[in-house]
Coordinates of C-alpha atoms in Angstrom, one line a residue:
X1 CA 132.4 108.8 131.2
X2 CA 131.1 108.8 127.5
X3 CA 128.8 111.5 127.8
X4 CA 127.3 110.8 124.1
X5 CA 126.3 107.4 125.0
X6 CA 124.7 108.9 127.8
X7 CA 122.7 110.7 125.9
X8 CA 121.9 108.0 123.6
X9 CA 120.9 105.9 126.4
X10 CA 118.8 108.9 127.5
X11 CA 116.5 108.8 124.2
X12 CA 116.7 104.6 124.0
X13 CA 115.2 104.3 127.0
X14 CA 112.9 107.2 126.6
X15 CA 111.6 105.7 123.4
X16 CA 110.9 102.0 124.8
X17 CA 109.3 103.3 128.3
X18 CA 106.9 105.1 125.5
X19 CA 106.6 102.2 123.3
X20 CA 105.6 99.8 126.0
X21 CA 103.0 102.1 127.3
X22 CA 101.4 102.0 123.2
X23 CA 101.5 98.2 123.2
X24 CA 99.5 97.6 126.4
X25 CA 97.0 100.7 125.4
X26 CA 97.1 99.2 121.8
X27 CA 96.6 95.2 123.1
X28 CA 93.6 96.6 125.5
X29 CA 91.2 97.8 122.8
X30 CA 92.7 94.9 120.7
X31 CA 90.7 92.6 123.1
X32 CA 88.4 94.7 125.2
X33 CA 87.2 97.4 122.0
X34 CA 86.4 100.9 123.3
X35 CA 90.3 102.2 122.3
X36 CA 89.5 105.7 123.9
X37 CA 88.9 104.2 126.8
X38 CA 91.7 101.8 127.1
X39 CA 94.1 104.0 126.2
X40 CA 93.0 107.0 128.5
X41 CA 93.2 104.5 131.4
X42 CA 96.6 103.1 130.3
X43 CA 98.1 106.5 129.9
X44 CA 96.6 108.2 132.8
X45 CA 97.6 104.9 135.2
X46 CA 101.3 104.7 133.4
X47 CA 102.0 108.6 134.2
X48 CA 100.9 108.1 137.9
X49 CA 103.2 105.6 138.0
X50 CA 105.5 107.0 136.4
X51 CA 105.1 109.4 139.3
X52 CA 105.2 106.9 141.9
X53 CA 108.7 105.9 140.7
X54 CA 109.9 109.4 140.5
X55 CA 109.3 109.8 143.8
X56 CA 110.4 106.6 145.1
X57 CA 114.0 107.4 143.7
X58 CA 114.7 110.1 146.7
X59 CA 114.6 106.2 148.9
X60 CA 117.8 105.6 146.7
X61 CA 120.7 106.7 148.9
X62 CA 123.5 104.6 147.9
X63 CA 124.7 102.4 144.7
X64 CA 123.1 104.7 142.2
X65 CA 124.5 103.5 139.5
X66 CA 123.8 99.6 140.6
X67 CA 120.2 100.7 141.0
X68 CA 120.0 102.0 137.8
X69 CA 121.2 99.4 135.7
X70 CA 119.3 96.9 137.9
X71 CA 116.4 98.9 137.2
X72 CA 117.0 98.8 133.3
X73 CA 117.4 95.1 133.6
X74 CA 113.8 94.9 135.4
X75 CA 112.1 97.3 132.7
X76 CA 113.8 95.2 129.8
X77 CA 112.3 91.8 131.5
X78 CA 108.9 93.1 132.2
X79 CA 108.1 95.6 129.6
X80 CA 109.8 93.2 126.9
X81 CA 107.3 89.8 128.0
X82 CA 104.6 92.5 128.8
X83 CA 102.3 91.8 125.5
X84 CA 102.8 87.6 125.5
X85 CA 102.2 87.9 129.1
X86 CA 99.0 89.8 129.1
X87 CA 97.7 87.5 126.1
X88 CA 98.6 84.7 127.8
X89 CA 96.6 86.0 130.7
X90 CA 93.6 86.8 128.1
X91 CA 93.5 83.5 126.7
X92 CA 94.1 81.4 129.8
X93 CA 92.5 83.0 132.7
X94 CA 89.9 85.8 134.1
X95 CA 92.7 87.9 135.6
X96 CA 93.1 89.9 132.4
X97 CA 92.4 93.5 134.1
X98 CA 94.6 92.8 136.9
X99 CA 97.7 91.8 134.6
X100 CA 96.6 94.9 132.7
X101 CA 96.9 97.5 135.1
X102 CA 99.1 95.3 137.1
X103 CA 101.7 95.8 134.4
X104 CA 101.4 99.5 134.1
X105 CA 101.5 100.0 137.5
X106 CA 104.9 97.7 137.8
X107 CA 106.7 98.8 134.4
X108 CA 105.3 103.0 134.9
X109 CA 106.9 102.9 138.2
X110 CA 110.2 101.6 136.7
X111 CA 110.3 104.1 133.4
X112 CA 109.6 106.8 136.4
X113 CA 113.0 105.6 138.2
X114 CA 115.1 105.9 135.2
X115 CA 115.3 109.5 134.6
X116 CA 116.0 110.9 137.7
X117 CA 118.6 108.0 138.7
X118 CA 120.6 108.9 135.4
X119 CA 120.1 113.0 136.3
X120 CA 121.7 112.2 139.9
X121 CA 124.6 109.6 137.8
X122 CA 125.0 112.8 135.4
X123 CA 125.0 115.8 138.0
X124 CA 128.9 116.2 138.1
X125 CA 129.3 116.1 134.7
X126 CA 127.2 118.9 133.8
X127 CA 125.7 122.2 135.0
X128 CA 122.3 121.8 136.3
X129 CA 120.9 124.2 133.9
X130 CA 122.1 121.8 131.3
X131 CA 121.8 118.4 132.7
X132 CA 117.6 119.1 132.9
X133 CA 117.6 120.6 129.7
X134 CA 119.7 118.2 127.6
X135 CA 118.5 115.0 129.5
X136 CA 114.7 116.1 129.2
X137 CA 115.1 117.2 125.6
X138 CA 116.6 113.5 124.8
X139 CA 114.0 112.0 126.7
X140 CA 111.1 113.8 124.7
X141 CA 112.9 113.8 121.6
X142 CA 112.6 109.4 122.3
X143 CA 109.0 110.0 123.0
X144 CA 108.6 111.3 119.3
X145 CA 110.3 108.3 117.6
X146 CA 108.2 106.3 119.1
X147 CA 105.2 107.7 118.5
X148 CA 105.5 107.9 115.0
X149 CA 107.6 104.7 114.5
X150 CA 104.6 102.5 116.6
X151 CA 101.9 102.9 113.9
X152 CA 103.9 102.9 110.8
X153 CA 106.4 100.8 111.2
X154 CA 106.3 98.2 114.0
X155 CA 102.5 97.3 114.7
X156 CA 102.2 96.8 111.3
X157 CA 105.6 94.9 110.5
X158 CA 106.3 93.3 113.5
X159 CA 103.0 92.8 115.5
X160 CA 102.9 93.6 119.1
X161 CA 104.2 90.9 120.7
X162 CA 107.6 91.3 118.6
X163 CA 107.5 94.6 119.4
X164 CA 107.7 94.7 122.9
X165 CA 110.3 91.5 123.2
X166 CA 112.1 94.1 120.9
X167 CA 112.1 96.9 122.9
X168 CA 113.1 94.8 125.7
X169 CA 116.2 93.6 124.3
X170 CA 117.0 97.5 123.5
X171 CA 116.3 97.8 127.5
X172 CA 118.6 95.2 127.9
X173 CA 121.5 96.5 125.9
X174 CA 121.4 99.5 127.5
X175 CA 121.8 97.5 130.8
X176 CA 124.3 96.0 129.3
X177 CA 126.6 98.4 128.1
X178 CA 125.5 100.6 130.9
X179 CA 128.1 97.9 133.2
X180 CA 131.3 99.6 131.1
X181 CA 129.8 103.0 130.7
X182 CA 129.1 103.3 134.3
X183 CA 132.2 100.6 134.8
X184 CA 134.0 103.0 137.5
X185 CA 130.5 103.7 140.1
X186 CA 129.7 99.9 139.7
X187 CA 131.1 97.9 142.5
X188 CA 130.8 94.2 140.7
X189 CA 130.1 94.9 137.3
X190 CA 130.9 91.4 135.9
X191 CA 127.7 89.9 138.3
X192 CA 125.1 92.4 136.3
X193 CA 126.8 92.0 133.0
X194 CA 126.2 88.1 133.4
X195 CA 122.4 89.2 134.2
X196 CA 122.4 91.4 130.9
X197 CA 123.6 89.1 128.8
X198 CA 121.2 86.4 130.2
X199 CA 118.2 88.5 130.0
X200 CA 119.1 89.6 126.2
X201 CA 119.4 85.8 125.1
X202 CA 115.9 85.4 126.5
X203 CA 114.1 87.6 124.9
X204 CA 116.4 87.5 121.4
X205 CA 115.0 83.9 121.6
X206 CA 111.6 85.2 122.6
X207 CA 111.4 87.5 119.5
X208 CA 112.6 84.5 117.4
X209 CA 109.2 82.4 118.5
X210 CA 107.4 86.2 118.5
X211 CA 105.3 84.6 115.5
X212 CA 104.2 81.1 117.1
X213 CA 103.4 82.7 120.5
X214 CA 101.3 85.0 118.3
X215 CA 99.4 82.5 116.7
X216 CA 99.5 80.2 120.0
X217 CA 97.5 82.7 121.3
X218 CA 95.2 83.2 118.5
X219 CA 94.8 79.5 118.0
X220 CA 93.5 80.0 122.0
X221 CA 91.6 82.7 121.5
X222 CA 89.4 81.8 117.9
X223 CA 87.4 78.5 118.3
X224 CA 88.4 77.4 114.7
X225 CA 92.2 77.1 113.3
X226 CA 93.6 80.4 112.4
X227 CA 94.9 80.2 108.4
X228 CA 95.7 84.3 108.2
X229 CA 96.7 86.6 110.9
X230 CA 98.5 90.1 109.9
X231 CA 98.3 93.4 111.8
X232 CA 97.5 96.6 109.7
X233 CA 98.4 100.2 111.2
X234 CA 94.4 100.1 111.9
X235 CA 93.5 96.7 113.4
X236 CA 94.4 92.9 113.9
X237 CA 93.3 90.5 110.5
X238 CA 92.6 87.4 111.7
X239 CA 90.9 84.8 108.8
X240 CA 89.6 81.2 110.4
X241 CA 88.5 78.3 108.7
X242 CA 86.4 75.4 110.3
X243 CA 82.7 74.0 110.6
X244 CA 81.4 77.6 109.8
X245 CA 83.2 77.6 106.5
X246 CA 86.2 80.4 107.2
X247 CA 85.4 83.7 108.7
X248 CA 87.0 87.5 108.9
X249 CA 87.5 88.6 112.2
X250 CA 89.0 92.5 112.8
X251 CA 90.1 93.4 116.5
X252 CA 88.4 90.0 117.8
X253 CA 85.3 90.9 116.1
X254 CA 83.4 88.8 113.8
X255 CA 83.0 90.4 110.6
X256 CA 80.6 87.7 108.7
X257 CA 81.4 83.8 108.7
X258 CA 81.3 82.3 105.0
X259 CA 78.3 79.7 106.1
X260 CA 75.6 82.8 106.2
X261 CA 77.3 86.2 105.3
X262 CA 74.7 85.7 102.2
X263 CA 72.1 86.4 104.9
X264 CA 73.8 89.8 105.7
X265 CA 74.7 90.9 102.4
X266 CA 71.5 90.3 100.5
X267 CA 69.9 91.9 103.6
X268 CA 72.1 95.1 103.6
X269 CA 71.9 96.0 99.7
X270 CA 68.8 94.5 98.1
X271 CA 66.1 96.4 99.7
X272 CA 68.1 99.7 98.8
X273 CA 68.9 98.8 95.2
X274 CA 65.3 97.8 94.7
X275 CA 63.6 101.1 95.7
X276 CA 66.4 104.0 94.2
X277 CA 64.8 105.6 90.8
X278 CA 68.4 104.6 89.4
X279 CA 71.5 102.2 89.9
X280 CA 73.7 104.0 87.6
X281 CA 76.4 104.3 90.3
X282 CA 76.8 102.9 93.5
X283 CA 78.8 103.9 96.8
X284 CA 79.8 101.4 99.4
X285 CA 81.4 102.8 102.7
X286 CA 82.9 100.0 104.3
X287 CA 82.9 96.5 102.8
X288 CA 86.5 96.0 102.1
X289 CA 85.9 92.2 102.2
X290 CA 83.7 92.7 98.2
X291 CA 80.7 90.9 99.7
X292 CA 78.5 93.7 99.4
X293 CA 80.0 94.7 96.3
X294 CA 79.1 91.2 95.3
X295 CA 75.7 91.7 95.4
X296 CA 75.7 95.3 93.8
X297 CA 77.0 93.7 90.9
X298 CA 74.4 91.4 90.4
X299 CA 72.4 94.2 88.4
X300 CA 73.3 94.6 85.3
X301 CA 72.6 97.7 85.4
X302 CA 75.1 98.9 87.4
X303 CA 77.7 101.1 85.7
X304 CA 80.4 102.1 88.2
X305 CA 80.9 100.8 92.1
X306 CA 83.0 103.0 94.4
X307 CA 84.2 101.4 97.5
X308 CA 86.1 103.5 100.5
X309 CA 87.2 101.8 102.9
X310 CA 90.4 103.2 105.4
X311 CA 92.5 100.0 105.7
X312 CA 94.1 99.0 102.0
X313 CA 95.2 95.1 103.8
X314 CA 91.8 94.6 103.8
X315 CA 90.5 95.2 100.1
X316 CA 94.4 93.8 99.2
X317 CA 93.1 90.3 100.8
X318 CA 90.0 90.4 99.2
X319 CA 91.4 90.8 96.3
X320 CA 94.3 88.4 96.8
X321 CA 93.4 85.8 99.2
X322 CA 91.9 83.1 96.7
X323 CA 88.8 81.6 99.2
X324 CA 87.9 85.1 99.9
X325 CA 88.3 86.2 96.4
X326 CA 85.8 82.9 95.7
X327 CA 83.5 84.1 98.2
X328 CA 83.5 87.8 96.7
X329 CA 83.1 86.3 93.3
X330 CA 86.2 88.4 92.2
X331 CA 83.8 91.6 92.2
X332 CA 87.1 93.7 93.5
X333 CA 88.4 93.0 90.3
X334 CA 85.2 93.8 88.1
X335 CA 85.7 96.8 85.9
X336 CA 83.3 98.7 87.4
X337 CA 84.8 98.4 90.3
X338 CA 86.9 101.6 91.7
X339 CA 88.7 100.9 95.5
X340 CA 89.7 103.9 97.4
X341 CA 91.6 103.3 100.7
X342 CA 90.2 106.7 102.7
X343 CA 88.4 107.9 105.5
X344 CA 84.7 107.9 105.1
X345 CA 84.4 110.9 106.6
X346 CA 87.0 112.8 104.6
X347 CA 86.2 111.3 101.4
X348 CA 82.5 112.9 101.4
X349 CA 83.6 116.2 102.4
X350 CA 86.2 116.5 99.5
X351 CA 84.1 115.3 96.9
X352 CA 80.6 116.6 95.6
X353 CA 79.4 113.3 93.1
X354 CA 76.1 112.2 94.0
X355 CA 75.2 108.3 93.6
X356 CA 72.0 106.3 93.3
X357 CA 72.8 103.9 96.1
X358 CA 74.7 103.9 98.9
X359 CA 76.0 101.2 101.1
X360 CA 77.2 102.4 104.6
X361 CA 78.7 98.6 105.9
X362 CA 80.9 100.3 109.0
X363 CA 81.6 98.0 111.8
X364 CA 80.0 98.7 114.9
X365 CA 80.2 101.7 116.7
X366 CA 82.1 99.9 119.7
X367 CA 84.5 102.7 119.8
X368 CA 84.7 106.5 119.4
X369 CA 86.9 106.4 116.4
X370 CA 83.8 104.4 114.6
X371 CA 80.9 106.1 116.6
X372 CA 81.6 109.2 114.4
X373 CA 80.4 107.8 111.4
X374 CA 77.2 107.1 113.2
X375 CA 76.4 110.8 114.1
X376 CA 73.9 113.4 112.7
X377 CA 77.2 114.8 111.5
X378 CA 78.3 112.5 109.4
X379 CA 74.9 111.7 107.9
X380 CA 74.6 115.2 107.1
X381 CA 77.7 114.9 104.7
X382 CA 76.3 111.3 103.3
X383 CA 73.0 113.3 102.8
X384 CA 74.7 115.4 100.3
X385 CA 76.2 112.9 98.3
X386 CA 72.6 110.2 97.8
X387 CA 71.3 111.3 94.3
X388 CA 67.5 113.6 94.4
X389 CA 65.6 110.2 93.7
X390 CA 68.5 108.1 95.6
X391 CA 68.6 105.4 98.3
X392 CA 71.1 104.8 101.0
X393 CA 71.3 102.1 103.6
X394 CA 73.0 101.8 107.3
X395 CA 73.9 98.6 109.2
X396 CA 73.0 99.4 112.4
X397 CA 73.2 96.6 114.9
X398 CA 71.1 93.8 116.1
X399 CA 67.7 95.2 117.3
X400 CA 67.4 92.1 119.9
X401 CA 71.1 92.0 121.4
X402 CA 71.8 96.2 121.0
X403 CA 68.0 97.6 120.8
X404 CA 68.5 101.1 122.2
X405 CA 71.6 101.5 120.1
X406 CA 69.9 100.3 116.7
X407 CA 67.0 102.9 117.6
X408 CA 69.4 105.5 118.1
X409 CA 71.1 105.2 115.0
X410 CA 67.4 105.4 113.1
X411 CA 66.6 108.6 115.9
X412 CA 70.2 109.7 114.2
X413 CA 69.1 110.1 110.7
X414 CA 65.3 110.8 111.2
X415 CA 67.5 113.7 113.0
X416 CA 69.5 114.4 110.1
X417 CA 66.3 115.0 107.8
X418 CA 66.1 111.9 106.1
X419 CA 63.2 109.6 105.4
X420 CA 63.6 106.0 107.4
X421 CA 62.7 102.5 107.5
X422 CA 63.9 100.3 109.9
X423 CA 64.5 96.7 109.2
X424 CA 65.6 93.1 109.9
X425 CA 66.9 89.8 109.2
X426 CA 68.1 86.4 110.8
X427 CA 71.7 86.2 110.3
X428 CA 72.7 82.8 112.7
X429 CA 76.2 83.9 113.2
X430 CA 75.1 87.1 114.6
X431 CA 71.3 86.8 115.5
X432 CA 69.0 89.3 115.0
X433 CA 70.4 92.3 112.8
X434 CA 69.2 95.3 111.9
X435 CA 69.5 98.0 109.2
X436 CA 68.0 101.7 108.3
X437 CA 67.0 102.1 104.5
X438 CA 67.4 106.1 104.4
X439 CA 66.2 108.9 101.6
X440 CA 65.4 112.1 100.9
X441 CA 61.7 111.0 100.5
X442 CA 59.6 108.3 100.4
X443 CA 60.7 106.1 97.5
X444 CA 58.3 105.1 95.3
X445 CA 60.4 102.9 92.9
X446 CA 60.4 99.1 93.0
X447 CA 62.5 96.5 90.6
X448 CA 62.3 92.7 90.5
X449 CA 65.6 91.3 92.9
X450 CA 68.0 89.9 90.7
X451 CA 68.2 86.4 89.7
X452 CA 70.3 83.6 92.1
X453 CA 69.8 84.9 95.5
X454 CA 69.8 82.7 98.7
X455 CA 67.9 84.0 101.6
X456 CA 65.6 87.3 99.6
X457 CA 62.6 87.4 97.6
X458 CA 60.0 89.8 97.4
X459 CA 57.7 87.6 99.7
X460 CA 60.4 88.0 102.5
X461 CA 61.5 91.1 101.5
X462 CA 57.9 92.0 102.7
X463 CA 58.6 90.5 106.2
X464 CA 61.4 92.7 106.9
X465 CA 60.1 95.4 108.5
X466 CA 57.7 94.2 110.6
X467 CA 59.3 94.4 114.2
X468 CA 58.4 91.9 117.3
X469 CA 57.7 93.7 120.5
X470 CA 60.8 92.6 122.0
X471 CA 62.7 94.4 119.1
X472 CA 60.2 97.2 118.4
X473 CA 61.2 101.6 119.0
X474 CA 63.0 102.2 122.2
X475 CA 63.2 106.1 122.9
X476 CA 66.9 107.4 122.1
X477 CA 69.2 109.9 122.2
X478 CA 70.4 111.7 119.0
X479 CA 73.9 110.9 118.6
X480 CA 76.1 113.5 117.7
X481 CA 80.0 114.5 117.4
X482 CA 80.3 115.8 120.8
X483 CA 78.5 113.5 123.1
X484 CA 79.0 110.2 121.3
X485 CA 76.1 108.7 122.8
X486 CA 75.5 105.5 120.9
X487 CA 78.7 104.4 121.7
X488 CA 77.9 104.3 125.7
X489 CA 74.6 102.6 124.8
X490 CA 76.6 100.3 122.7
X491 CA 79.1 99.2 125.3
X492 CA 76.4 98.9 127.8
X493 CA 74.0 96.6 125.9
X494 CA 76.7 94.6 124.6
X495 CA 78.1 93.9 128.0
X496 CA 75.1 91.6 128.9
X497 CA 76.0 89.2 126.1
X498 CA 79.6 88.6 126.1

C-alpha cells in the first residue's frame, strides 16, 4: 500500500470537507445577510455532524475499505451539487433552510466518517503514536489550504457553484484511485471504479455548465435580465437592466436602480456640502459605484475627492463598465478624484487629514462585519478626521421600514459628541430613507445648490427634516463595538418586510 498517496488522500479530502462547509456558510449570508450568523450555525451544525459520523463509524464492522470509498463517492456527489442544489432550492421553493441544514447535516456526517475509516484502513501500517499524529497533522494541514485558498483564489475566480462541483470531482478522484490504492481490501473493485468514473463525468460536465447554472439562478432570482454577474473576495456583483433602467445589486441587495438613484444621491450629499464653512476637500466612505462622487463634483469648488471603499471590482466597474461610467458621469476618472481600495475603519486610524465634507455611503448594517462602521467607535475616529467648521453625513436607513434602527444610528453619534439632524427623502425604489447630517457644532454656513439638479432645491431642501409621526424619534440603544445592537434591531425590523 502507497502510503504517500495515503497521505495525500488524507489532506485532499481534508481540504474539500473544509471547503464545502465555506461554500454553504458563504451561499447562506449570500442570500439570507447576517454572515456571522450563517456561518456560526453552519460551522457549529457541520462539527456536530461531523461528530455524528465519527461516531457512527464504530457500526462499521466489516468492508472497511468498501465503506470508505463508498463514502468518498457519497461526499463527492453531495458536497460537489451542494451550492446549485441549495440555489436551486432558493430560487424555486420555500424549503431553503431545510436544504441548508439538511445538507450540513448529510455532508458533516460523511466528512466525520472519513478520518476514522482511513485511521482503521492505516492501523497496520503504522504505530499508533504515528498514525494519529501524521493522519491528523495532514488533515489540518488541508484545513489551511482551504482556508486561505477559498477567499483568494476560488470565490473570487471561480464562483461558488464551480467551486464546490470542483471539489467534488477532487472527492471523486480520490474515490477513484482509492479502488487501486486500496485494490487488495476491495472485494469488487471494478463495480466502484465504474461508480467513480460515472460520478466524475457528472460533475466535470457540471463544472462545464458551472457559469449558465449560475446565471440560471440569477436570471430566477433578479426580476430583470442579469447583463453582469462576478464574485469579489467580499460579495456577489450582480448589475440588471430592465424597466427600472439597470441597477447594482451586492449580496442580493439593491444598491440604487438608475431610474431614481438621483433621488438618493442628491439627498445624501447636497444638504452636507451646502452647510460646511469649506468644500476644499471631500471624503466619501463607501460609494464605489461614483454616484455620490458625481454630485460632489458638481461644485466647482471642489479641489480634491477621496473615495475608500474595501472592494477594488467595484470602483474598477464604475470606472470600466460604460452605462455605469454614463450614469457616474466619468467622475472616477476626474482629476480630482483619488480611489483607495481600504477599510474604512483602518484608513481613518492611519491617517490624520481632516476634510470639509464627508460622505459615509456604507451599506446597511445587515451584518456585523458592516454594523461596525455604525458604532460610537467608529464615529469617534470619523470625528477626528471632519475639518473644525466641517460637515459630515451618514445614510442610515429608511425611517418608515427600519425606524428604531435609523434612530439608533442618530442616538449613535449624538453619543459620539457630535451635533445631529436627522433627515429624509422619497426614494421609490427604496421608500422612505433616511440620513444624519453630523458636526462639531451647529453649522451656520449655507451656499446656493449647484446648478442641474433633479429632485433638490432649497424649497425642498427645507422639507427634509420635518418628520411624520409614523417616522418621528423612537427611544434606542447606543450602538457600540461590543454589543452590536443596531444590527439585531436591523434584522428584526427588516424581517416584517421581506
Amino acid at each position: 500500500m502507497n502510503k504517500t498517496l495515503l497521505y495525500i488522500t488524507v489532506i485532499v479530502i481534508a481540504t474539500c470537507g473544509l471547503v464545502y462547509e465555506l461554500v454553504v456558510g458563504a451561499l447562506a449570508s449570500y442570500l439570507l445577510g447576517d454572515s456571522i450568523t450563517q456561518f456560526s450555525t453552519v460551522i457549529g451544525g457541520y462539527l456536530f455532524a461531523m461528530g455524528i459520523g465519527s461516531y457512527l463509524s464504530r457500526y462499521i464492522d466489516k468492508g472497511v475499505a468498501q465503506r470508505f470509498v463508498e463514502v468518498e463517492l457519497a461526499v463527492a456527489l453531495l458536497g460537489g451539487i451542494c451550492a446549485p442544489l441549495l440555489f436551486l432550492t432558493f430560487t424555486l421553493t420555500d424549503l431553503f433552510q431545510v436544504a441548508l441544514y439538511g445538507s450540513v447535516i448529510v455532508i458533516g456526517t460523511l466528512v466525520g466518517l472519513e478520518i476514522p475509516l482511513l485511521l482503521r484502513i492505516l492501523k497496520d501500517q503504522l504505530k499508533f503514536k504515528d498514525l494519529v499524529s501524521q493522519v491528523l497533522s495532514l488533515d489540518y494541514l488541508g484545513a489551511l489550504a482551504a482556508s486561505v485558498a477559498f477567499p483568494l483564489l476560488l470565490v473570487p475566480k471561480l464562483g461558488l457553484v464551480r467551486t464546490s462541483l470542483l471539489f467534488g470531482i477532487l472527492n471523486a478522484a480520490v474515490g477513484l484511485w482509492s479502488t487501486w490504492l486500496l485494490a487488495p481490501l476491495l472485494g469488487n473493485p471494478l463495480r466502484l471504479r465504474i461508480k467513480a468514473v460515472l460520478l466524475t463525468v457528472f460533475l466535470i460536465v457540471g463544472f462545464a455548465l458551472g457559469d449558465r447554472l449560475t446565471t440560471f439562478y440569477e436570471d430566477q432570482l433578479y426580476a430583470d435580465d442579469v447583463v453582469h454577474a462576478s464574485s469579489s473576495p467580499y460579495q456577489r456583483i450582480v448589475l440588471t437592466r430592465g424597466k427600472r433602467g439597470f441597477s447594482l445589486f451586492l449580496n442580493g441587495n439593491l444598491q440604487f436602480a438608475s431610474i431614481d438613484e438621483y433621488r438618493y444621491h442628491e439627498s445624501l450629499v447636497h444638504p452636507a456640502m451646502v452647510r460646511a464653512g469649506k468644500i476644499d476637500h471631500v471624503l466619501i466612505l463607501g460609494g464605489g459605484d461614483g454616484l455620490a462622487a458625481r454630485e460632489v463634483l458638481r461644485y466647482p469648488e471642489v479641489r480634491s475627492v477621496t473615495l475608500v471603499d474595501l472592494d477594488p471590482s467595484i470602483t474598477k466597474l464604475a470606472m470600466g463598465y460604460d452605462e455605469l461610467s454614463r450614469l457616474n458621469e466619468n467622475s472616477m476618472k476626474d482629476a480630482r478624484m483619488r480611489v483607495v481600495n481600504a477599510d474604512a475603519m483602518q484608513f481613518l486610524m492611519e491617517g490624520d487629514q481632516r476634510y470639509d465634507v464627508v460622505i459615509v455611503d456604507f451599506p446597511d448594517p445587515n451584518n456585523f462585519a458592516l454594523g461596525k462602521l455604525y458604532t460610537t467607535g467608529f464615529y469617534k475616529l470619523l470625528k477626528k478626521r471632519v475639518a473644525q467648521d466641517g460637515v459630515a453625513v451618514v445614510q442610515s436607513t429608511s425611517p418608515l421600514f427600519a425606524r428604531r434602527s435609523f434612530w439608533c444610528v442618530e442616538t449613535t453619534l449624538k453619543a459620539a459628541g457630535y451635533w445631529t439632524q436627522p433627515y429624509h427623502a422619497l426614494v421609490p425604489s427604496f421608500g422612505e430613507w433616511g440620513y444624519v447630517l453630523v458636526a462639531h457644532e451647529a453649522p451656520g454656513h449655507h451656499r446656493p445648490l449647484p446648478q442641474g439638479l433633479r429632485f433638490l432645491d432649497m424649497d425642498t431642501l427645507e422639507t427634509l427634516t420635518h418628520f411624520p409621526p409614523d417616522m418621528g424619534p423612537l427611544p434606542a440603544e447606543v450602538n457600540r463595538l461590543n454589543n452590536q445592537v443596531l444590527v439585531h434591531y436591523y434584522e428584526a425590523e427588516w424581517r416584517k418586510w421581506n
